[in-house]
Tab-separated table of N, CA and C in Angstrom:
chain	number	residue	atom	x	y	z
A	1	LEU	N	-46.876	4.319	77.783
A	1	LEU	CA	-46.555	2.954	77.550
A	1	LEU	C	-44.864	3.379	76.243
A	2	THR	N	-44.089	2.703	76.960
A	2	THR	CA	-42.633	3.105	76.041
A	2	THR	C	-42.279	1.320	75.736
A	3	LEU	N	-42.306	1.782	74.413
A	3	LEU	CA	-41.670	0.322	73.756
A	3	LEU	C	-40.009	0.867	73.133
A	4	THR	N	-39.630	-0.567	73.258
A	4	THR	CA	-38.044	-0.247	72.770
A	4	THR	C	-38.004	-1.649	71.952
A	5	THR	N	-37.149	-1.276	70.837
A	5	THR	CA	-36.950	-2.564	70.031
A	5	THR	C	-35.157	-2.265	69.601
A	6	ASN	N	-34.857	-3.608	69.424
A	6	ASN	CA	-33.430	-3.207	68.826
A	6	ASN	C	-33.545	-3.898	67.234
A	7	PHE	N	-32.858	-2.874	66.646
A	7	PHE	CA	-32.687	-3.126	65.516
A	7	PHE	C	-31.515	-2.706	64.685
A	8	THR	N	-31.247	-3.250	63.395
A	8	THR	CA	-29.897	-2.500	62.978
A	8	THR	C	-30.432	-1.896	61.814
A	9	THR	N	-29.141	-1.116	61.147
A	9	THR	CA	-29.656	-0.419	59.896
A	9	THR	C	-29.717	-0.919	58.547
A	10	SER	N	-28.992	-2.478	58.696
A	10	SER	CA	-29.121	-3.076	57.127
A	10	SER	C	-29.451	-4.530	57.766
A	11	PRO	N	-30.284	-5.197	56.938
A	11	PRO	CA	-30.640	-6.435	57.012
A	11	PRO	C	-28.828	-6.950	57.329
A	12	PRO	N	-28.959	-8.445	57.753
A	12	PRO	CA	-27.693	-9.166	58.093
A	12	PRO	C	-26.980	-9.394	57.186
A	13	SER	N	-27.612	-9.995	55.683
A	13	SER	CA	-27.091	-10.335	54.968
A	13	SER	C	-26.041	-8.817	54.007
A	14	LEU	N	-26.524	-7.905	54.604
A	14	LEU	CA	-25.685	-6.683	53.774
A	14	LEU	C	-24.727	-6.220	54.951
A	15	GLN	N	-24.639	-6.747	56.062
A	15	GLN	CA	-23.675	-6.218	57.204
A	15	GLN	C	-22.480	-6.431	56.597
A	16	PRO	N	-21.169	-6.041	57.027
A	16	PRO	CA	-19.817	-5.726	56.620
A	16	PRO	C	-19.400	-7.510	57.527
A	17	LYS	N	-18.822	-8.341	56.288
A	17	LYS	CA	-18.195	-9.327	56.539
A	17	LYS	C	-16.883	-9.204	57.165
A	18	PRO	N	-16.272	-10.102	58.055
A	18	PRO	CA	-15.128	-9.901	58.782
A	18	PRO	C	-14.127	-10.058	57.142
A	19	LYS	N	-12.976	-9.322	57.458
A	19	LYS	CA	-11.926	-8.957	56.363
A	19	LYS	C	-11.304	-10.022	56.388
A	20	THR	N	-10.809	-10.711	55.158
A	20	THR	CA	-10.141	-11.786	55.226
A	20	THR	C	-8.717	-11.438	54.182
A	21	GLN	N	-8.023	-11.755	54.417
A	21	GLN	CA	-6.537	-11.664	53.864
A	21	GLN	C	-6.960	-11.859	52.198
A	22	ALA	N	-6.271	-10.818	51.656
A	22	ALA	CA	-6.898	-10.802	50.156
A	22	ALA	C	-5.575	-11.557	49.460
A	23	SER	N	-6.405	-12.606	48.606
A	23	SER	CA	-5.319	-13.196	47.888
A	23	SER	C	-4.434	-12.680	47.086
A	24	SER	N	-2.983	-13.468	46.678
A	24	SER	CA	-1.623	-12.778	46.238
A	24	SER	C	-2.291	-12.380	44.749
A	25	GLY	N	-1.642	-11.570	44.041
A	25	GLY	CA	-1.542	-11.495	42.525
A	25	GLY	C	-0.028	-10.939	42.189
A	26	LEU	N	-0.098	-10.836	40.780
A	26	LEU	CA	1.105	-10.226	40.213
A	26	LEU	C	0.956	-8.580	40.661
A	27	ASP	N	2.057	-8.263	40.459
A	27	ASP	CA	2.283	-6.157	39.865
A	27	ASP	C	3.167	-6.210	39.231
A	28	ILE	N	2.907	-5.391	38.059
A	28	ILE	CA	3.315	-5.532	37.458
A	28	ILE	C	3.778	-3.932	37.162
A	29	LEU	N	5.110	-3.518	37.491
A	29	LEU	CA	5.616	-2.059	37.318
A	29	LEU	C	6.759	-1.651	36.549
A	30	PRO	N	6.912	-0.438	35.745
A	30	PRO	CA	6.097	0.253	35.226
A	30	PRO	C	4.758	-0.406	34.227
A	31	GLY	N	3.416	-0.005	33.799
A	31	GLY	CA	2.733	-0.932	33.266
A	31	GLY	C	2.915	-0.148	31.892
A	32	THR	N	3.291	1.025	31.544
A	32	THR	CA	3.177	1.900	30.529
A	32	THR	C	4.363	2.315	29.970
A	33	PHE	N	4.806	2.179	28.514
A	33	PHE	CA	6.174	2.598	28.096
A	33	PHE	C	5.982	3.238	26.380
A	34	HIS	N	6.544	4.121	26.416
A	34	HIS	CA	6.534	5.194	25.167
A	34	HIS	C	8.023	5.051	24.106
A	35	TYR	N	7.766	4.580	23.133
A	35	TYR	CA	9.119	4.269	22.451
A	35	TYR	C	8.728	4.482	20.676
A	36	ASP	N	9.360	5.577	20.313
A	36	ASP	CA	9.360	6.064	19.037
A	36	ASP	C	10.624	5.096	18.125
A	37	ILE	N	10.022	4.669	16.848
A	37	ILE	CA	11.268	3.914	16.339
A	37	ILE	C	11.428	5.041	15.094
A	38	ILE	N	12.701	5.481	14.547
A	38	ILE	CA	12.766	5.792	13.678
A	38	ILE	C	14.102	4.999	12.855
A	39	VAL	N	13.482	4.587	11.521
A	39	VAL	CA	14.331	3.940	10.831
A	39	VAL	C	15.818	4.457	10.461
A	40	GLY	N	16.672	3.732	10.754
A	40	GLY	CA	18.223	4.407	10.424
A	40	GLY	C	18.682	5.323	11.669
A	41	LYS	N	17.711	5.596	12.631
A	41	LYS	CA	18.437	6.200	13.620
A	41	LYS	C	18.116	5.297	15.223
A	42	SER	N	17.403	4.910	15.186
A	42	SER	CA	16.768	3.638	16.116
A	42	SER	C	18.222	2.674	16.136
A	43	GLN	N	18.729	2.359	17.373
A	43	GLN	CA	19.722	1.148	17.048
A	43	GLN	C	19.516	-0.017	17.399
A	44	CYS	N	19.769	-0.902	16.593
A	44	CYS	CA	19.331	-2.320	17.109
A	44	CYS	C	19.737	-2.696	18.457
A	45	GLY	N	19.140	-3.033	19.183
A	45	GLY	CA	19.494	-3.653	20.625
A	45	GLY	C	19.150	-2.394	21.621
A	46	GLU	N	18.748	-1.458	21.119
A	46	GLU	CA	18.465	0.137	21.972
A	46	GLU	C	17.551	-0.672	22.796
A	47	LYS	N	17.788	-0.264	24.238
A	47	LYS	CA	16.552	-0.720	25.455
A	47	LYS	C	15.341	0.124	25.391
A	48	ILE	N	14.298	-0.252	25.445
A	48	ILE	CA	12.830	0.114	25.297
A	48	ILE	C	12.428	0.753	26.909
A	49	GLY	N	13.247	-0.671	27.936
A	49	GLY	CA	12.853	-0.344	29.020
A	49	GLY	C	12.838	-1.542	29.475
A	50	THR	N	12.353	-1.920	30.893
A	50	THR	CA	12.240	-2.794	32.066
A	50	THR	C	11.194	-2.772	32.922
A	51	PHE	N	10.200	-3.996	33.019
A	51	PHE	CA	9.166	-4.093	33.913
A	51	PHE	C	9.707	-5.062	34.764
A	52	THR	N	8.912	-4.741	36.007
A	52	THR	CA	9.247	-5.829	36.946
A	52	THR	C	8.059	-6.275	37.201
A	53	VAL	N	8.249	-8.027	37.451
A	53	VAL	CA	6.660	-9.038	37.587
A	53	VAL	C	7.080	-9.131	39.407
A	54	THR	N	6.471	-8.588	39.965
A	54	THR	CA	6.538	-9.043	41.668
A	54	THR	C	4.863	-9.710	42.226
A	55	SER	N	5.294	-10.157	43.381
A	55	SER	CA	4.216	-10.385	43.971
A	55	SER	C	3.542	-10.078	44.880
A	56	THR	N	2.172	-9.648	45.314
A	56	THR	CA	1.793	-8.473	46.119
A	56	THR	C	1.840	-8.772	47.282
A	57	ASN	N	2.348	-10.123	47.687
A	57	ASN	CA	2.745	-10.439	48.891
A	57	ASN	C	4.078	-10.754	48.760
A	58	PRO	N	5.183	-10.228	48.781
A	58	PRO	CA	6.377	-10.633	48.544
A	58	PRO	C	6.783	-11.862	49.275
A	59	ALA	N	6.039	-12.501	50.413
A	59	ALA	CA	6.756	-13.810	50.816
A	59	ALA	C	6.136	-14.809	50.034
A	60	GLU	N	5.359	-14.269	49.221
A	60	GLU	CA	4.863	-15.836	48.684
A	60	GLU	C	5.437	-15.510	46.631
A	61	LYS	N	5.903	-16.820	46.345
A	61	LYS	CA	6.816	-16.756	45.268
A	61	LYS	C	5.725	-17.047	44.031
A	62	LEU	N	5.398	-16.353	43.173
A	62	LEU	CA	4.419	-16.550	42.169
A	62	LEU	C	4.984	-16.536	40.725
A	63	TYR	N	4.335	-17.634	39.827
A	63	TYR	CA	4.709	-17.592	38.770
A	63	TYR	C	3.965	-17.001	37.214
A	64	TRP	N	4.518	-16.581	36.151
A	64	TRP	CA	3.921	-16.196	34.996
A	64	TRP	C	4.547	-16.024	33.719
A	65	GLU	N	3.672	-16.026	33.008
A	65	GLU	CA	4.302	-16.068	31.652
A	65	GLU	C	3.725	-14.927	30.548
A	66	LEU	N	4.167	-14.746	29.388
A	66	LEU	CA	3.748	-13.555	28.364
A	66	LEU	C	2.464	-14.580	27.741
A	67	GLN	N	1.425	-13.895	27.387
A	67	GLN	CA	0.326	-14.540	26.353
A	67	GLN	C	0.003	-13.493	25.304
A	68	GLY	N	0.010	-14.114	24.202
A	68	GLY	CA	-0.322	-13.461	23.047
A	68	GLY	C	0.670	-12.871	22.253
A	69	MET	N	0.528	-11.930	21.352
A	69	MET	CA	1.839	-11.748	20.462
A	69	MET	C	2.282	-10.285	21.017
A	70	LYS	N	3.586	-10.482	21.020
A	70	LYS	CA	4.546	-9.374	21.325
A	70	LYS	C	4.795	-8.689	19.701
A	71	PRO	N	5.386	-7.342	19.781
A	71	PRO	CA	5.409	-6.817	18.510
A	71	PRO	C	6.719	-7.520	17.618
A	72	LEU	N	6.898	-7.781	16.483
A	72	LEU	CA	8.040	-8.434	15.856
A	72	LEU	C	9.535	-7.549	15.931
A	73	TRP	N	9.303	-6.506	16.208
A	73	TRP	CA	10.476	-5.667	16.244
A	73	TRP	C	11.203	-5.329	17.789
A	74	MET	N	10.536	-6.393	18.610
A	74	MET	CA	11.043	-6.083	20.082
A	74	MET	C	11.629	-7.648	20.459
A	75	ASN	N	12.625	-7.777	21.173
A	75	ASN	CA	13.338	-8.728	22.172
A	75	ASN	C	12.784	-8.565	23.417
A	76	LEU	N	12.959	-9.781	24.145
A	76	LEU	CA	12.430	-9.804	25.833
A	76	LEU	C	13.407	-10.393	26.063
A	77	SER	N	13.730	-10.155	27.317
A	77	SER	CA	14.893	-10.711	28.052
A	77	SER	C	14.517	-12.343	28.847
A	78	SER	N	13.314	-12.463	28.922
A	78	SER	CA	12.481	-13.458	29.176
A	78	SER	C	10.654	-13.539	29.018
A	79	THR	N	9.943	-14.801	29.052
A	79	THR	CA	8.956	-14.561	28.684
A	79	THR	C	8.004	-15.542	29.785
A	80	TYR	N	8.823	-15.698	30.781
A	80	TYR	CA	8.285	-16.455	32.037
A	80	TYR	C	8.955	-16.631	32.838
A	81	GLY	N	8.316	-16.996	34.340
A	81	GLY	CA	9.535	-17.209	35.012
A	81	GLY	C	8.837	-16.654	36.328
A	82	GLU	N	9.655	-16.645	37.459
A	82	GLU	CA	9.176	-16.463	39.021
A	82	GLU	C	9.543	-15.195	39.525
A	83	THR	N	8.638	-14.827	40.263
A	83	THR	CA	8.561	-13.794	41.038
A	83	THR	C	9.841	-13.517	42.208
A	84	PRO	N	10.613	-12.354	42.122
A	84	PRO	CA	10.437	-11.355	41.370
A	84	PRO	C	11.636	-11.412	40.200
A	85	ALA	N	10.879	-10.521	38.812
A	85	ALA	CA	11.666	-11.146	37.831
A	85	ALA	C	11.540	-9.218	37.158
A	86	HIS	N	12.760	-9.346	36.495
A	86	HIS	CA	12.930	-8.053	35.315
A	86	HIS	C	13.314	-8.387	34.327
A	87	VAL	N	12.320	-7.773	33.850
A	87	VAL	CA	11.779	-8.195	31.648
A	87	VAL	C	12.490	-6.929	31.263
A	88	ASP	N	13.617	-7.373	30.499
A	88	ASP	CA	14.029	-5.917	29.386
A	88	ASP	C	13.570	-6.563	27.975
A	89	MET	N	12.943	-5.159	27.702
A	89	MET	CA	12.958	-4.966	26.201
A	89	MET	C	13.678	-4.425	25.425
A	90	THR	N	13.914	-4.911	24.695
A	90	THR	CA	14.746	-4.261	23.199
A	90	THR	C	14.571	-4.263	22.113
A	91	TYR	N	14.661	-3.031	21.241
A	91	TYR	CA	14.651	-3.220	19.965
A	91	TYR	C	15.190	-3.916	19.054
A	92	ASN	N	14.844	-4.573	18.013
A	92	ASN	CA	15.880	-5.596	17.128
A	92	ASN	C	15.977	-5.305	15.819
A	93	CYS	N	15.199	-4.293	15.362
A	93	CYS	CA	15.608	-3.763	14.151
A	93	CYS	C	14.543	-4.730	12.969
A	94	ILE	N	13.921	-5.439	13.403
A	94	ILE	CA	12.631	-6.513	12.153
A	94	ILE	C	11.482	-5.405	12.167
A	95	LEU	N	11.420	-4.709	11.475
A	95	LEU	CA	10.267	-4.115	11.053
A	95	LEU	C	9.178	-4.769	9.804
A	96	SER	N	9.518	-6.006	9.513
A	96	SER	CA	8.924	-6.577	8.436
A	96	SER	C	7.580	-6.465	8.676
A	97	GLY	N	6.695	-5.906	7.829
A	97	GLY	CA	4.823	-5.670	7.803
A	97	GLY	C	4.928	-4.670	8.980
A	98	ALA	N	5.753	-3.429	9.054
A	98	ALA	CA	5.410	-2.182	9.839
A	98	ALA	C	4.839	-1.518	8.947
A	99	SER	N	4.110	-0.728	9.616
A	99	SER	CA	3.342	0.740	8.915
A	99	SER	C	3.979	1.981	9.358
A	100	ASP	N	4.141	2.695	8.422
A	100	ASP	CA	4.579	4.222	9.366
A	100	ASP	C	3.142	4.942	10.060
A	101	GLY	N	3.290	5.373	11.027
A	101	GLY	CA	2.352	6.355	11.770
A	101	GLY	C	2.649	5.375	13.297
A	102	ALA	N	1.834	5.769	14.088
A	102	ALA	CA	1.262	5.548	15.608
A	102	ALA	C	1.029	3.838	15.561
A	103	TYR	N	1.348	3.467	16.945
A	103	TYR	CA	1.457	2.223	17.130
A	103	TYR	C	0.956	1.771	18.388
A	104	GLN	N	-0.030	1.140	18.568
A	104	GLN	CA	0.065	0.413	20.229
A	104	GLN	C	0.122	-0.418	20.189
A	105	ALA	N	0.793	-1.670	21.279
A	105	ALA	CA	0.833	-2.842	21.590
A	105	ALA	C	0.275	-3.269	23.123
A	106	ALA	N	0.316	-4.244	23.433
A	106	ALA	CA	0.385	-4.697	25.057
A	106	ALA	C	0.761	-6.043	24.923
A	107	LEU	N	1.497	-6.059	25.615
A	107	LEU	CA	1.825	-7.669	26.422
A	107	LEU	C	1.352	-8.046	27.424
A	108	ASP	N	0.185	-9.430	27.233
A	108	ASP	CA	-0.034	-9.735	28.328
A	108	ASP	C	0.619	-10.753	29.263
A	109	VAL	N	0.435	-10.582	30.771
A	109	VAL	CA	1.069	-11.026	31.452
A	109	VAL	C	0.329	-11.890	32.628
A	110	MET	N	0.425	-13.419	32.424
A	110	MET	CA	-0.497	-14.103	32.878
A	110	MET	C	0.015	-14.699	33.782
A	111	GLN	N	-0.592	-14.913	35.194
A	111	GLN	CA	-0.089	-15.955	36.398
A	111	GLN	C	-0.335	-17.159	36.217
A	112	THR	N	0.680	-18.360	36.234
A	112	THR	CA	0.254	-19.204	36.041
A	112	THR	C	0.845	-20.491	37.352
A	113	ASN	N	0.499	-21.838	37.221
A	113	ASN	CA	0.842	-22.597	38.329
A	113	ASN	C	2.626	-22.708	38.043
A	114	LYS	N	3.208	-23.672	39.150
A	114	LYS	CA	4.562	-23.713	39.126
A	114	LYS	C	5.374	-24.023	37.774
A	115	ASP	N	4.807	-24.719	37.268
A	115	ASP	CA	5.415	-25.888	35.649
A	115	ASP	C	4.807	-24.939	34.707
A	116	GLY	N	3.856	-23.820	34.529
A	116	GLY	CA	3.334	-23.099	33.519
A	116	GLY	C	2.360	-23.861	32.716
A	117	SER	N	1.895	-24.776	33.268
A	117	SER	CA	0.934	-25.687	32.474
A	117	SER	C	-0.514	-25.240	32.541
A	118	LYS	N	-0.839	-24.635	33.469
A	118	LYS	CA	-1.905	-23.799	34.122
A	118	LYS	C	-1.931	-22.403	34.291
A	119	PRO	N	-2.609	-21.601	33.275
A	119	PRO	CA	-2.889	-20.222	33.400
A	119	PRO	C	-4.117	-19.999	34.442
A	120	LEU	N	-3.559	-19.013	35.466
A	120	LEU	CA	-4.864	-18.786	36.114
A	120	LEU	C	-5.494	-17.427	35.612
A	121	HIS	N	-6.552	-17.476	34.755
A	121	HIS	CA	-7.056	-16.729	33.958
A	121	HIS	C	-7.527	-15.317	34.781
A	122	LYS	N	-8.039	-15.489	35.929
A	122	LYS	CA	-8.474	-14.022	36.696
A	122	LYS	C	-7.148	-13.343	36.892
A	123	TYR	N	-5.949	-14.068	36.515
A	123	TYR	CA	-5.103	-12.686	36.871
A	123	TYR	C	-4.145	-12.237	35.957
A	124	LEU	N	-4.890	-11.584	35.114
A	124	LEU	CA	-4.344	-11.286	33.923
A	124	LEU	C	-3.900	-9.556	34.196
A	125	PHE	N	-2.662	-9.325	33.158
A	125	PHE	CA	-2.100	-7.811	33.688
A	125	PHE	C	-1.687	-7.661	32.247
A	126	ALA	N	-1.699	-6.534	31.798
A	126	ALA	CA	-0.607	-5.920	30.638
A	126	ALA	C	0.059	-5.037	30.669
A	127	VAL	N	1.116	-4.568	29.862
A	127	VAL	CA	2.211	-3.980	29.769
A	127	VAL	C	1.623	-3.434	28.246
A	128	VAL	N	1.425	-2.153	28.701
A	128	VAL	CA	1.184	-1.236	27.388
A	128	VAL	C	2.294	-0.313	26.561
A	129	LEU	N	2.545	-0.175	25.469
A	129	LEU	CA	3.795	0.420	24.857
A	129	LEU	C	2.917	1.074	23.844
A	130	ASP	N	3.170	2.727	23.707
A	130	ASP	CA	2.885	3.290	22.296
A	130	ASP	C	3.929	4.102	21.942
A	131	GLY	N	3.824	4.887	20.585
A	131	GLY	CA	4.523	5.334	19.926
A	131	GLY	C	4.726	5.865	18.710
A	132	THR	N	5.343	5.797	17.580
A	132	THR	CA	5.565	6.091	16.264
A	132	THR	C	6.438	5.254	15.733
A	133	ILE	N	6.025	4.848	14.343
A	133	ILE	CA	7.247	4.010	13.828
A	133	ILE	C	7.695	5.284	11.927
A	134	THR	N	8.655	5.673	12.201
A	134	THR	CA	9.035	6.292	10.963
A	134	THR	C	9.946	5.534	9.950
A	135	LEU	N	9.296	5.323	8.816
A	135	LEU	CA	9.895	4.465	7.880
A	135	LEU	C	10.721	4.772	7.252
A	136	GLU	N	11.721	4.464	6.709
A	136	GLU	CA	12.761	5.462	5.477
A	136	GLU	C	11.915	5.796	4.365
A	137	LYS	N	11.635	7.216	4.085
A	137	LYS	CA	11.250	7.705	2.777
A	137	LYS	C	12.217	7.112	1.719
A	138	LYS	N	10.936	6.785	0.577
A	138	LYS	CA	12.015	6.296	-0.538
A	138	LYS	C	11.763	7.723	-1.656
């Protein structure tokens, strides 16, 4: 007597589902920067760097804005916009309240709807900065 049975190696609920098109989101490049500030040597207006905000699907225009606190000593060419965007970061010499030593800061970039009134919280990205601040010795 021979028994033949058909079976799968995993239950139907665990079998791979057909792949669907991934929803688009933002892409931030580069995501990290290093910038040392030396009071008296770092020039006001000195460029820290530029990051680019793009859509993972280049055919789709997305909207974004910066959330949270940026360092007081930094200017940004834009804090919101549509993709693709290039954001320049520059040193503005305002070091009120800054302390001597290492720092780390993060700029949160959030995807929003077209008019910026609705943040899409599941799409949050960060641009991370680190370095040292050397204050003048008295």
